[in-house]
Amino acid sequence: MRQITVAAVAAITALTASVGLAACGSSSSSSAGSGTASSASATASAASCSNASIQGELFAKGTLTVATDKPAYPPWFDNNQPSNGQGYESAVAYAVAAQLGFSKSGVTWAYEPFNDSYAPGPKKFDFDINEISYSAARAQVVTFSDSYYDVQQALVALKSSPIVGQHTPSELKTYVYGDQVGTTSLAFINSEIQPTKTPKVFESLNDVKQALQDKQIAALVTDTPTAQYISSSEISGSVMVAQFPSTGEHYGLLFAKGNPLVSCVNKALATLRSNGTLAKLQAKYLQIYTSVPTIKP
């Protein structure tokens, strides 16, 4: 679900939710939304999570380095500018930063391609926020925070396609699908829909979208907010058919394997969850994308 071209969208108001700069202390464990948790549970050490105490864990001392892909698109970011604080992921990043004691000017944004983010090895950022779903395989080589958004997959097709009206579980198996290599959306097609024809695999979501427009594939699958954005603003004559039931998939902030900063970030996420900030940001940036019918794969 990468490499989508940013189109003109309605202006999204900047994040104004106030978040405290409190230091994190005692241990806790939780995740966003439904309560799903990644393998990196929020078990902070007894040590303080104040700005001063985490300096030795940062990629660049004195600044919190946050990475994402280019382009960065709605509803996760606005106007392809991660630093403006608008869009759900940009707002979450700054809310987490504030909990760790960083002002907006203390956050630096870095570019990291989606497919590189979960590769093994050292990272040039503190965490990456880029709709990266937790998976056991990825967690072998990188570390994830607890969930900051619980994910449902959705189906996008051309309005003229038979799949728009014919999508029972048995009917879904008869279509040709396409998706980006390495994504959980492609994995969902194979494991949940289980089509009789092998899905076509592409390097980027732009390639997948083009294949849909050229009728090389009957449909693509991606997370619900992105699916809604594609159908409403990216591909003329397309529609988000429906979303699928939750499989427990969720997005986590991604760290280099074993990065101890994850404990403090999990504490920050727990605070943002308990004080209602995550729910408010989801209502502000994602609510219009998630009120859609559900079908079974």
Coordinates of C-alpha atoms in Angstrom, one line a residue:
M1 CA 0.0 0.0 0.0
R2 CA 2.8 2.4 -0.9
Q3 CA 3.8 4.9 -3.5
I4 CA 0.4 6.5 -3.9
T5 CA 0.4 9.9 -5.6
V6 CA -0.9 12.8 -3.6
A7 CA -4.0 14.4 -5.1
A8 CA -5.6 17.6 -4.1
V9 CA -7.9 17.0 -1.1
A10 CA -9.9 19.1 1.2
A11 CA -7.9 21.0 3.7
I12 CA -7.4 19.2 7.0
T13 CA -7.1 21.4 10.1
A14 CA -3.9 21.2 12.0
L15 CA -3.6 19.2 15.2
T16 CA -4.6 21.3 18.2
A17 CA -5.1 18.6 20.8
S18 CA -3.0 19.4 23.8
V19 CA -0.7 16.7 25.1
G20 CA 1.4 16.9 28.2
L21 CA 5.1 16.6 28.5
A22 CA 5.0 14.3 31.4
A23 CA 7.8 11.8 31.8
C24 CA 7.0 8.1 31.7
G25 CA 7.8 5.9 34.6
S26 CA 6.1 2.7 35.8
S27 CA 5.4 -0.3 33.5
S28 CA 2.2 -0.8 31.5
S29 CA 1.0 -2.8 28.6
S30 CA -1.8 -2.0 26.1
S31 CA -2.5 -1.1 22.4
A32 CA -4.7 1.2 20.4
G33 CA -8.4 0.8 19.6
S34 CA -9.5 -2.8 20.2
G35 CA -6.7 -3.5 22.6
T36 CA -4.5 -5.5 20.3
A37 CA -0.8 -5.6 21.2
S38 CA 2.3 -6.2 19.2
S39 CA 5.2 -8.4 20.3
A40 CA 6.9 -5.4 21.8
S41 CA 4.5 -5.0 24.8
A42 CA 4.6 -1.7 26.7
T43 CA 6.9 -2.8 29.5
A44 CA 8.9 0.2 30.4
S45 CA 11.8 -0.1 32.8
A46 CA 11.8 1.6 36.2
A47 CA 14.1 4.2 34.7
S48 CA 12.6 7.6 33.8
C49 CA 11.4 8.2 30.2
S50 CA 12.1 11.9 30.4
N51 CA 13.7 13.8 27.6
A52 CA 17.0 14.0 29.4
S53 CA 17.2 10.3 30.3
I54 CA 16.6 9.0 26.7
Q55 CA 19.2 11.1 25.0
G56 CA 21.6 8.2 24.8
E57 CA 19.0 6.1 23.0
L58 CA 18.4 8.6 20.2
F59 CA 19.7 8.4 16.6
A60 CA 20.8 12.1 16.9
K61 CA 21.2 13.6 20.3
G62 CA 18.8 16.4 21.1
T63 CA 16.2 15.6 18.4
L64 CA 13.7 12.9 17.8
T65 CA 14.1 11.5 14.2
V66 CA 10.9 10.2 12.7
A67 CA 10.9 8.5 9.3
T68 CA 8.2 7.9 6.7
D69 CA 8.0 7.3 2.9
K70 CA 7.6 9.7 0.0
P71 CA 5.1 10.7 -1.0
A72 CA 3.3 10.9 2.3
Y73 CA -0.4 11.0 1.5
P74 CA -3.8 11.6 3.1
P75 CA -5.4 10.7 5.4
W76 CA -2.2 9.8 7.1
F77 CA -0.4 13.0 6.1
D78 CA -1.5 16.2 4.4
N79 CA 0.0 17.9 1.4
N80 CA 2.9 15.5 1.3
Q81 CA 4.5 17.4 4.3
P82 CA 4.9 15.1 7.3
S83 CA 6.3 18.0 9.3
N84 CA 3.1 20.1 9.2
G85 CA 1.4 18.0 12.0
Q86 CA -1.7 17.3 9.9
G87 CA -3.0 13.9 8.9
Y88 CA -3.4 11.0 11.4
E89 CA 0.2 9.7 11.4
S90 CA 1.8 13.1 11.5
A91 CA -0.4 14.1 14.4
V92 CA 0.4 10.8 16.3
A93 CA 4.1 11.3 15.8
Y94 CA 4.0 14.8 17.3
A95 CA 1.8 13.6 20.1
V96 CA 4.2 10.8 21.0
A97 CA 7.1 13.3 20.7
A98 CA 5.3 15.7 23.1
Q99 CA 4.9 12.9 25.7
L100 CA 8.7 12.3 25.5
G101 CA 9.4 16.0 26.1
F102 CA 10.1 17.2 22.5
S103 CA 8.6 20.3 21.1
K104 CA 7.6 20.3 17.4
S105 CA 10.9 21.9 16.5
G106 CA 12.7 19.1 18.2
V107 CA 11.3 16.5 15.7
T108 CA 13.3 15.8 12.5
W109 CA 11.7 13.9 9.6
A110 CA 13.6 11.4 7.5
Y111 CA 12.8 9.6 4.3
E112 CA 12.7 5.8 4.5
P113 CA 11.1 3.7 1.6
F114 CA 8.4 1.4 2.9
N115 CA 10.1 -1.8 1.7
D116 CA 13.4 -0.8 3.4
S117 CA 11.8 0.0 6.7
Y118 CA 11.4 -3.5 8.0
A119 CA 14.6 -4.9 6.5
P120 CA 17.2 -6.0 9.0
G121 CA 20.1 -3.8 10.1
P122 CA 20.7 -0.4 11.7
K123 CA 18.3 2.4 11.1
K124 CA 18.8 6.1 10.5
F125 CA 15.8 7.1 12.6
D126 CA 14.3 6.6 16.0
F127 CA 11.1 5.2 14.7
D128 CA 9.2 4.9 11.4
I129 CA 5.5 5.7 11.0
N130 CA 4.2 4.6 7.7
E131 CA 1.2 2.3 8.0
I132 CA 3.6 -0.6 8.7
S133 CA 1.6 -3.6 10.0
Y134 CA 3.0 -5.8 12.7
S135 CA 3.8 -9.3 11.7
A136 CA 5.7 -12.1 13.4
A137 CA 8.1 -12.3 10.4
R138 CA 8.9 -8.6 10.4
A139 CA 9.3 -8.7 14.2
Q140 CA 12.2 -11.1 13.8
V141 CA 14.4 -8.3 12.5
V142 CA 12.8 -5.1 13.7
T143 CA 10.9 -4.0 16.8
F144 CA 7.4 -2.7 16.8
S145 CA 5.6 -0.5 19.3
D146 CA 2.1 -1.3 20.5
S147 CA -0.7 -0.5 18.1
Y148 CA -1.5 3.1 17.2
Y149 CA -4.2 2.1 14.7
D150 CA -6.1 -1.2 14.3
V151 CA -6.4 -2.1 10.6
Q152 CA -9.1 -3.6 8.4
Q153 CA -8.5 -4.5 4.8
A154 CA -10.9 -3.3 2.0
L155 CA -11.6 -4.0 -1.6
V156 CA -11.3 -1.5 -4.5
A157 CA -12.6 -2.2 -8.0
L158 CA -13.9 -0.3 -11.0
K159 CA -17.6 0.4 -10.8
S160 CA -18.1 -1.6 -14.0
S161 CA -16.6 -4.8 -12.5
P162 CA -18.8 -7.7 -11.7
I163 CA -17.1 -7.9 -8.2
V164 CA -19.0 -4.8 -7.1
G165 CA -22.2 -6.8 -7.0
Q166 CA -21.0 -10.3 -6.8
H167 CA -18.7 -10.7 -3.8
T168 CA -19.9 -13.7 -1.7
P169 CA -17.0 -15.7 -0.3
S170 CA -17.2 -18.2 -3.2
E171 CA -17.5 -15.5 -5.8
L172 CA -14.5 -13.6 -4.4
K173 CA -12.3 -16.6 -5.1
T174 CA -13.0 -16.4 -8.9
Y175 CA -11.4 -13.0 -9.5
V176 CA -7.9 -11.9 -10.4
Y177 CA -6.3 -9.7 -7.8
G178 CA -3.2 -7.6 -7.7
D179 CA -1.2 -6.0 -4.9
Q180 CA 2.2 -4.6 -3.9
V181 CA 5.0 -7.0 -3.1
G182 CA 5.7 -7.5 0.6
T183 CA 2.4 -6.0 1.9
T184 CA 0.0 -7.5 4.4
S185 CA -2.7 -6.7 1.8
L186 CA -1.2 -9.2 -0.6
A187 CA -0.9 -11.7 2.3
F188 CA -4.6 -11.1 3.1
I189 CA -5.5 -12.0 -0.5
N190 CA -3.6 -15.2 -0.4
S191 CA -4.5 -16.3 3.1
E192 CA -8.1 -15.1 3.5
I193 CA -9.7 -14.7 0.1
Q194 CA -7.6 -17.6 -1.3
P195 CA -8.4 -17.0 -5.0
T196 CA -8.2 -19.8 -7.6
K197 CA -5.9 -17.6 -9.7
T198 CA -2.5 -16.4 -8.5
P199 CA -2.6 -12.7 -7.6
K200 CA -0.4 -10.4 -9.7
V201 CA 2.4 -8.8 -7.8
F202 CA 3.7 -5.3 -8.4
E203 CA 6.6 -3.2 -7.1
S204 CA 4.4 -0.2 -6.0
L205 CA 0.8 0.6 -5.4
N206 CA 1.0 3.0 -8.3
D207 CA 1.6 0.0 -10.5
V208 CA -1.3 -1.9 -8.9
K209 CA -3.6 1.1 -9.5
Q210 CA -2.5 1.2 -13.1
A211 CA -3.2 -2.5 -13.5
L212 CA -6.7 -1.9 -12.1
Q213 CA -7.3 1.0 -14.5
D214 CA -6.0 -1.2 -17.4
K215 CA -8.3 -4.0 -16.3
Q216 CA -5.4 -6.4 -15.8
I217 CA -6.9 -7.2 -12.4
A218 CA -10.4 -7.2 -11.1
A219 CA -9.6 -5.6 -7.7
L220 CA -6.9 -4.6 -5.2
V221 CA -6.9 -4.8 -1.4
T222 CA -5.5 -2.2 1.0
D223 CA -6.4 -0.8 4.4
T224 CA -9.8 0.9 4.6
P225 CA -8.7 4.6 4.8
T226 CA -6.3 4.2 1.9
A227 CA -8.9 2.3 -0.1
Q228 CA -11.5 5.0 0.4
Y229 CA -8.9 7.6 -0.6
I230 CA -8.0 5.8 -3.8
S231 CA -11.6 5.3 -4.9
S232 CA -12.6 8.9 -4.0
S233 CA -9.6 10.8 -5.2
E234 CA -7.2 8.6 -7.2
I235 CA -8.9 6.4 -9.7
S236 CA -11.8 7.8 -11.6
G237 CA -14.7 5.3 -12.0
S238 CA -13.6 3.2 -9.1
V239 CA -15.3 2.3 -5.8
M240 CA -14.5 0.8 -2.5
V241 CA -16.7 -2.2 -2.5
A242 CA -16.5 -3.0 1.2
Q243 CA -14.1 -3.8 4.0
F244 CA -13.3 -7.2 5.5
P245 CA -13.7 -8.2 9.2
S246 CA -10.7 -7.5 11.4
T247 CA -8.0 -10.1 11.5
G248 CA -6.3 -8.4 14.5
E249 CA -3.9 -6.5 12.1
H250 CA -2.5 -3.3 13.5
Y251 CA 0.0 -0.6 12.7
G252 CA 3.0 -0.1 15.0
L253 CA 5.8 2.4 15.1
L254 CA 8.9 0.6 13.8
F255 CA 12.3 0.6 15.5
A256 CA 15.7 -1.0 14.9
K257 CA 15.7 -4.4 16.5
G258 CA 16.0 -4.2 20.3
N259 CA 15.9 -0.4 20.5
P260 CA 15.2 0.3 24.2
L261 CA 13.3 3.6 23.2
V262 CA 10.3 1.4 22.4
S263 CA 9.5 1.0 26.1
C264 CA 9.1 4.8 26.5
V265 CA 7.2 5.1 23.3
N266 CA 4.8 2.4 24.4
K267 CA 4.3 4.4 27.7
A268 CA 3.5 7.5 25.6
L269 CA 1.0 5.6 23.4
A270 CA -0.7 4.2 26.6
T271 CA -1.1 7.8 27.9
L272 CA -2.4 9.0 24.5
R273 CA -4.9 6.1 24.5
S274 CA -6.1 6.6 28.1
N275 CA -6.5 10.3 27.8
G276 CA -8.5 10.0 24.6
T277 CA -6.0 11.6 22.2
L278 CA -5.7 8.7 19.8
A279 CA -9.5 8.3 19.6
K280 CA -9.9 12.1 18.9
L281 CA -7.3 12.0 16.2
Q282 CA -8.9 8.9 14.6
A283 CA -12.3 10.7 14.7
K284 CA -10.7 13.8 13.2
Y285 CA -8.7 12.3 10.4
L286 CA -10.1 8.8 9.8
Q287 CA -13.7 8.6 10.7
I288 CA -15.1 9.4 7.3
Y289 CA -13.0 6.6 5.8
T290 CA -14.1 3.8 8.2
S291 CA -17.9 3.9 8.2
V292 CA -18.3 1.3 5.4
P293 CA -20.1 -2.1 5.0
T294 CA -18.3 -5.3 5.8
I295 CA -18.2 -8.5 3.7
K296 CA -16.7 -11.9 4.5
P297 CA -13.7 -13.2 2.5

